[in-house]
Short mmCIF file of C-alpha atoms in Angstrom, two decimals:
data_model
loop_
_atom_site.label_atom_id
_atom_site.label_comp_id
_atom_site.label_asym_id
_atom_site.label_seq_id
_atom_site.Cartn_x
_atom_site.Cartn_y
_atom_site.Cartn_z
CA MET A 488 -22.25 48.23 248.44
CA LYS A 489 -21.07 47.67 244.87
CA GLU A 490 -17.52 46.59 244.21
CA LYS A 491 -15.20 49.21 242.69
CA LEU A 492 -13.59 48.74 239.29
CA LEU A 493 -11.08 51.51 239.91
CA GLY A 494 -7.95 50.05 241.48
CA LYS A 495 -8.22 46.71 239.67
CA ASN A 496 -5.45 45.55 237.35
CA LEU A 497 -6.05 44.28 233.82
CA ARG A 498 -6.50 40.66 234.86
CA GLU A 499 -9.03 41.63 237.52
CA LEU A 500 -10.95 43.86 235.10
CA GLN A 501 -11.13 41.00 232.63
CA GLU A 502 -12.45 38.74 235.39
CA ALA A 503 -15.03 41.39 236.29
CA ALA A 504 -16.24 41.49 232.69
CA VAL A 505 -16.57 37.70 232.59
CA GLN A 506 -18.47 37.76 235.89
CA CYS A 507 -21.04 39.95 234.12
CA GLY A 508 -21.34 37.54 231.22
CA LEU A 509 -19.14 39.64 228.92
CA LYS A 510 -16.07 38.78 226.88
CA PRO A 511 -12.63 39.25 228.48
CA PHE A 512 -11.71 41.98 225.97
CA VAL A 513 -14.21 44.25 227.71
CA GLY A 514 -11.73 44.29 230.59
CA LYS A 515 -9.17 45.93 228.32
CA GLN A 516 -11.77 48.50 227.31
CA LEU A 517 -12.52 49.20 230.95
CA ALA A 518 -8.81 49.72 231.68
CA GLU A 519 -8.58 52.25 228.86
CA TRP A 520 -11.64 54.16 230.03
CA LEU A 521 -10.62 54.17 233.69
CA TYR A 522 -6.88 54.80 233.46
CA VAL A 523 -6.19 56.35 230.05
CA LYS A 524 -9.33 58.39 229.42
CA LYS A 525 -10.04 58.76 233.15
CA ALA A 526 -13.76 58.22 232.82
CA GLY A 527 -15.59 58.46 236.11
CA SER A 528 -18.87 56.94 234.91
CA PHE A 529 -20.12 54.06 232.75
CA GLU A 530 -22.04 56.51 230.57
CA ARG A 531 -18.79 57.85 229.12
CA MET A 532 -17.63 54.38 228.00
CA THR A 533 -19.15 54.73 224.55
CA ASN A 534 -17.37 51.83 222.79
CA ILE A 535 -18.95 49.41 225.29
CA SER A 536 -22.52 48.53 224.37
CA LYS A 537 -25.36 49.91 226.46
CA ALA A 538 -26.41 46.39 227.46
CA SER A 539 -22.88 45.58 228.59
CA ARG A 540 -22.65 48.81 230.56
CA GLU A 541 -25.93 48.02 232.27
CA ALA A 542 -24.69 44.55 233.16
CA LEU A 543 -21.51 46.04 234.65
CA GLU A 544 -23.43 48.70 236.56
CA GLN A 545 -25.68 46.12 238.20
CA ARG A 546 -22.68 44.60 239.93
CA TYR A 547 -19.98 47.30 240.01
CA CYS A 548 -19.36 51.03 240.39
CA THR A 549 -16.43 52.79 238.81
CA GLY A 550 -15.16 53.90 242.22
CA ALA A 551 -14.48 57.44 241.04
CA GLN A 552 -15.43 60.09 243.57
CA ALA A 553 -15.07 63.86 243.19
CA PRO A 554 -13.30 65.83 245.91
CA VAL A 555 -15.55 67.51 248.44
CA GLY A 556 -13.24 70.44 249.02
CA VAL A 557 -10.43 72.32 247.30
CA ALA A 558 -8.15 75.13 248.43
CA GLY A 559 -5.85 77.20 246.25
CA SER A 560 -2.53 78.65 247.36
CA SER A 561 -1.03 81.95 246.29
CA ASP A 562 1.85 79.95 244.75
CA GLY A 563 -0.47 77.86 242.54
CA THR A 564 -0.54 74.77 244.76
CA ARG A 565 -4.00 73.19 245.12
CA LYS A 566 -5.15 70.93 247.94
CA TYR A 567 -8.04 68.52 247.42
CA LEU A 568 -10.10 66.78 250.10
CA PHE A 569 -11.55 63.31 249.43
CA PRO A 570 -13.98 61.29 251.55
CA VAL A 571 -12.89 57.66 251.95
CA GLU A 572 -14.04 54.42 253.55
CA CYS A 573 -10.87 53.11 255.16
CA SER A 574 -9.97 49.54 256.05
CA THR A 575 -9.36 49.19 259.79
CA HIS A 576 -8.70 46.26 262.13
CA SER A 577 -12.40 46.09 262.98
CA GLY A 578 -13.98 46.81 259.59
CA THR A 579 -14.32 50.10 257.75
CA GLU A 580 -14.31 53.68 258.96
CA ALA A 581 -15.40 56.87 257.22
CA SER A 582 -12.64 59.44 257.02
CA ALA A 583 -11.07 62.00 254.72
CA VAL A 584 -7.69 62.41 253.07
CA GLU A 585 -5.94 65.18 251.19
CA ALA A 586 -3.98 65.24 247.94
CA VAL A 587 -1.84 68.18 246.88
CA MET A 588 -1.15 69.27 243.30
CA ILE A 589 2.12 71.20 243.03
CA PRO A 590 2.82 73.07 239.77
CA ASP A 591 6.38 73.92 238.82
CA SER A 592 7.20 75.19 235.35
CA ASP A 593 6.40 72.31 232.97
CA ARG A 594 5.74 69.82 235.80
CA LYS A 595 2.63 69.11 237.81
CA THR A 596 3.29 66.79 240.72
CA LEU A 597 0.60 65.11 242.83
CA CYS A 598 1.44 64.49 246.47
CA VAL A 599 -0.82 61.53 247.17
CA SER A 600 -2.11 59.99 250.41
CA CYS A 601 -2.24 56.27 251.15
CA GLN A 602 -3.74 56.21 254.68
CA ALA A 603 -6.16 58.29 256.70
CA GLY A 604 -3.92 59.48 259.47
CA CYS A 605 -0.74 57.59 260.27
CA ARG A 606 0.53 55.06 262.80
CA MET A 607 4.11 56.33 262.88
CA GLY A 608 3.50 59.16 265.36
CA CYS A 609 6.22 61.55 264.24
CA LYS A 610 6.01 64.45 266.69
CA PHE A 611 6.45 67.21 264.09
CA CYS A 612 3.78 65.98 261.66
CA MET A 613 0.09 66.93 261.82
CA THR A 614 -0.91 63.69 260.10
CA GLY A 615 0.97 61.64 262.68
CA ARG A 616 -0.58 63.67 265.49
CA GLN A 617 -4.12 62.56 264.55
CA GLY A 618 -3.37 58.85 264.78
CA TRP A 619 -4.37 56.15 262.31
CA HIS A 620 -7.93 55.87 260.97
CA GLY A 621 -7.38 53.18 258.33
CA ASN A 622 -5.77 52.14 255.07
CA LEU A 623 -6.84 53.34 251.68
CA ASP A 624 -7.36 50.75 248.98
CA ALA A 625 -5.85 51.06 245.49
CA ALA A 626 -9.12 52.56 244.25
CA ASP A 627 -8.98 55.46 246.69
CA ILE A 628 -5.32 56.07 245.89
CA ILE A 629 -5.87 56.10 242.13
CA ASN A 630 -9.03 58.19 242.53
CA GLN A 631 -6.83 61.04 243.73
CA PHE A 632 -5.16 61.02 240.30
CA ILE A 633 -8.25 60.83 238.12
CA SER A 634 -10.69 63.08 240.01
CA ILE A 635 -8.76 66.33 240.32
CA GLU A 636 -9.00 69.20 237.87
CA GLU A 637 -5.42 68.70 236.65
CA SER A 638 -5.81 64.94 236.15
CA THR A 639 -4.71 64.88 232.49
CA GLU A 640 -1.80 67.25 233.12
CA LEU A 641 0.02 65.38 235.91
CA THR A 642 3.65 64.57 235.17
CA ASN A 643 4.90 63.13 238.47
CA THR A 644 3.76 61.85 241.81
CA VAL A 645 5.20 61.59 245.30
CA PHE A 646 3.71 59.25 247.92
CA MET A 647 4.37 61.84 250.60
CA GLY A 648 0.83 62.79 251.62
CA MET A 649 -1.04 61.35 254.57
CA GLY A 650 0.14 57.96 255.82
CA GLU A 651 3.23 55.76 255.68
CA PRO A 652 3.39 53.96 252.30
CA MET A 653 5.27 50.96 253.68
CA ASP A 654 2.52 50.50 256.29
CA ASN A 655 0.01 50.00 253.46
CA TYR A 656 2.42 48.49 250.95
CA ASP A 657 0.02 46.13 249.15
CA ALA A 658 -2.31 48.94 248.15
CA VAL A 659 0.58 51.24 247.24
CA SER A 660 2.14 48.47 245.14
CA LYS A 661 -1.16 47.94 243.34
CA ALA A 662 -1.42 51.67 242.64
CA ILE A 663 2.14 51.69 241.26
CA GLU A 664 1.26 48.78 238.98
CA ILE A 665 -1.66 50.78 237.58
CA LEU A 666 0.44 53.94 237.22
CA THR A 667 3.25 52.19 235.32
CA ALA A 668 1.46 49.49 233.28
CA SER A 669 1.00 49.93 229.53
CA TRP A 670 -2.76 49.28 230.01
CA GLY A 671 -2.81 51.85 232.84
CA PHE A 672 -1.32 55.31 233.05
CA GLY A 673 1.80 54.18 231.21
CA TRP A 674 4.14 56.25 233.40
CA SER A 675 7.83 55.56 233.73
CA PRO A 676 8.81 54.53 237.27
CA LYS A 677 11.14 57.55 237.19
CA ARG A 678 8.06 59.76 237.56
CA ILE A 679 7.17 58.19 240.94
CA THR A 680 8.80 58.69 244.35
CA VAL A 681 7.70 56.77 247.43
CA SER A 682 8.63 57.96 250.91
CA SER A 683 9.13 55.95 254.08
CA VAL A 684 10.27 56.35 257.65
CA GLY A 685 11.97 52.97 257.22
CA LEU A 686 9.68 50.01 257.97
CA LEU A 687 12.26 47.40 257.07
CA PRO A 688 10.15 44.38 256.01
CA SER A 689 8.00 46.32 253.55
CA LEU A 690 10.91 48.53 252.54
CA LYS A 691 12.85 45.46 251.45
CA ARG A 692 9.84 44.28 249.39
CA TYR A 693 9.64 47.71 247.78
CA LEU A 694 13.35 47.72 246.90
CA ASP A 695 13.11 44.18 245.47
CA GLU A 696 9.88 44.68 243.53
CA GLN A 697 9.76 48.30 242.35
CA LYS A 698 11.88 50.57 240.17
CA CYS A 699 10.51 53.85 241.50
CA HIS A 700 12.53 56.36 243.48
CA LEU A 701 12.79 56.18 247.28
CA ALA A 702 12.78 58.98 249.85
CA ILE A 703 13.68 58.17 253.43
CA SER A 704 12.50 60.43 256.27
CA LEU A 705 15.67 60.78 258.34
CA HIS A 706 15.57 64.17 260.16
CA ASN A 707 18.35 63.42 262.66
CA PRO A 708 21.53 61.32 262.41
CA PHE A 709 21.79 60.62 266.14
CA PRO A 710 19.66 57.63 267.24
CA GLU A 711 18.64 58.97 270.66
CA GLU A 712 17.62 62.34 269.20
CA ARG A 713 15.77 60.81 266.27
CA LEU A 714 13.84 58.62 268.72
CA ARG A 715 12.59 61.75 270.50
CA ILE A 716 10.73 62.89 267.38
CA MET A 717 10.27 59.60 265.50
CA PRO A 718 9.08 56.58 267.53
CA VAL A 719 9.86 54.24 264.60
CA GLN A 720 13.54 54.63 265.43
CA LYS A 721 13.09 52.15 268.32
CA ALA A 722 11.86 49.29 266.10
CA TYR A 723 13.75 50.15 262.93
CA PRO A 724 16.94 52.14 263.64
CA VAL A 725 17.99 54.40 260.82
CA SER A 726 21.40 52.72 260.73
CA GLU A 727 19.71 49.43 259.80
CA VAL A 728 17.60 51.21 257.18
CA ILE A 729 20.70 52.66 255.54
CA SER A 730 22.48 49.30 255.75
CA LEU A 731 19.61 47.77 253.77
CA ILE A 732 19.66 50.58 251.20
CA ARG A 733 23.41 50.12 250.65
CA ARG A 734 22.70 46.64 249.30
CA TYR A 735 20.93 48.13 246.24
CA ASP A 736 22.20 49.99 243.21
CA PHE A 737 21.24 53.67 243.04
CA SER A 738 23.83 54.71 240.50
CA GLY A 739 21.46 54.34 237.55
CA GLN A 740 17.85 55.32 236.94
CA ARG A 741 16.49 54.74 240.44
CA ARG A 742 17.41 57.36 243.05
CA VAL A 743 17.37 57.48 246.83
CA SER A 744 17.02 60.71 248.76
CA PHE A 745 16.90 61.53 252.45
CA GLU A 746 14.40 64.04 253.82
CA TYR A 747 15.77 66.22 256.60
CA THR A 748 13.44 68.72 258.27
CA MET A 749 15.44 71.49 259.91
CA PHE A 750 14.67 72.43 263.52
CA ASP A 751 16.34 75.40 265.21
CA GLY A 752 18.75 74.28 267.90
CA PHE A 753 17.93 70.58 267.51
CA ASN A 754 19.47 69.22 264.30
CA ASP A 755 20.83 72.19 262.38
CA ASP A 756 24.45 72.62 263.46
CA LYS A 757 27.85 71.42 262.23
CA VAL A 758 27.85 68.47 264.62
CA HIS A 759 24.68 67.12 263.03
CA ALA A 760 25.91 67.88 259.52
CA ASP A 761 29.12 65.96 260.14
CA ALA A 762 27.26 63.03 261.69
CA LEU A 763 24.97 62.93 258.64
CA ILE A 764 28.01 62.96 256.35
CA ARG A 765 29.48 59.98 258.21
CA LEU A 766 26.16 58.12 258.08
CA LEU A 767 25.72 58.55 254.33
CA ARG A 768 29.32 58.55 253.11
CA GLY A 769 29.81 56.43 249.98
CA LEU A 770 26.09 56.16 249.23
CA GLU A 771 24.85 57.58 245.93
CA CYS A 772 22.10 59.83 247.26
CA ARG A 773 20.67 63.30 247.72
CA VAL A 774 19.68 65.08 250.93
CA ASN A 775 16.68 67.41 250.79
CA LEU A 776 16.58 70.01 253.55
CA ILE A 777 13.00 70.93 254.45
CA ARG A 778 11.80 74.02 256.22
CA PHE A 779 9.75 73.12 259.27
CA HIS A 780 6.22 74.51 259.31
CA LYS A 781 5.21 75.31 262.85
CA ILE A 782 2.48 73.18 264.40
CA PRO A 783 0.91 73.38 267.88
CA ASP A 784 2.60 71.82 270.91
CA PHE A 785 5.94 71.14 269.23
CA PRO A 786 8.88 72.83 270.98
CA TYR A 787 11.07 73.74 267.99
CA ASP A 788 10.93 76.40 265.31
CA CYS A 789 12.37 76.17 261.84
CA ALA A 790 16.11 76.60 261.53
CA SER A 791 17.31 79.93 260.21
CA ASP A 792 18.12 80.44 256.54
CA THR A 793 21.75 80.96 257.54
CA ALA A 794 21.87 77.63 259.38
CA MET A 795 20.20 75.80 256.49
CA LYS A 796 22.63 77.26 253.97
CA MET A 797 25.61 76.34 256.17
CA PHE A 798 24.30 72.80 256.57
CA MET A 799 23.75 72.44 252.82
CA GLU A 800 27.21 73.76 251.92
CA ARG A 801 28.89 71.49 254.47
CA LEU A 802 27.25 68.41 252.94
CA ASN A 803 27.98 69.51 249.37
CA ASN A 804 31.61 70.21 250.22
CA ASN A 805 31.90 66.67 251.56
CA GLY A 806 30.57 64.97 248.43
CA ILE A 807 26.90 64.59 249.42
CA LEU A 808 24.49 66.35 247.08
CA CYS A 809 22.24 68.55 249.20
CA THR A 810 19.51 71.03 248.29
CA ILE A 811 16.99 73.14 250.18
CA ARG A 812 13.49 72.24 249.10
CA THR A 813 11.19 75.12 248.21
CA SER A 814 8.18 75.20 250.52
CA ARG A 815 4.85 75.12 248.70
CA GLY A 816 1.27 75.61 249.86
CA GLU A 817 1.96 76.67 253.43
CA ASP A 818 -0.85 79.25 253.34
CA ILE A 819 -3.43 76.48 252.76
CA LEU A 820 -1.83 73.98 255.19
CA ALA A 821 -0.58 71.88 252.30
CA ALA A 822 3.16 71.97 252.96
CA CYS A 823 5.23 69.09 254.37
CA GLY A 824 3.84 67.80 257.65
CA MET A 825 0.68 69.93 257.60
CA LEU A 826 -1.91 67.57 256.08
CA ALA A 827 -4.66 66.59 258.50
CA GLY A 828 -7.66 65.62 256.37
CA GLN A 829 -9.58 68.75 257.27
CA HIS A 830 -12.29 70.32 255.14
CA SER A 831 -10.97 72.98 252.79
CA GLN A 832 -12.85 75.92 251.38
CA GLN A 833 -12.87 77.03 247.76
#
């Protein structure tokens, strides 16, 4: 199998050119074609000589792969299905991941996946229910950006698709480098948000190394209740996650938010709102309340609109910025917690 060029940084692309007997500057040309012009084939790279393209193609492939399925929502959201060869403990495994394009006025946000399945096992998430099938490499992450119909129109991205970004941090970090580098997409880090359930070792690396926004999946302020729906609470208690976050400055360009899915009769009352206020008091942050989308074999329904509004107002009245996130793409199983890498139909 040929090595992929997609997912390589500028230095690696220059090395790839040299490996083919070409000058290092060809690496810069490759970066422009792959990440700026989003070319999926060598044939499109017209300022590289035919002989040079043939030399590259003997050893490499671009790594670009078109989606094998797409579904469109009544609200304009589009869900794409990509085949991937994932890295596992025992080698590679064929699987599929989904990416979701969410339009909103003058913004088009891509919700991107970084793993096939997920190891975190959150009880309310379809991705977590299917288990872990492997890590995506940087090529497969970036391919989600360049191979969708709206590729040239994307304005933002959230690493909130399938998988836990901090459980595949090296590949996610590489993708962020490509997205933000001047030789890559040239995006500001402010256009990128990375989510996490709170894997502390990788989370600390992320906070030290990146300038992108952070979103923490919290969902319950009480440790014993959070553990019932999020097994990660046992290894990395949310109190320790927030203690780490408090060591960093979020008063400037970088923001931290907390994702809070609302379950009827489980985490939606004044007691939970007040506990959340105590947990986050003094931290410059936002809380996003998320409507739960019912999945099989989970005992709770979504909290009522009345309960969600009460919860939001209680937090706002106590100095914690809180909003209710608009649900998008539920009719095509593209909303929060519904991605499962299943084949979509046009």
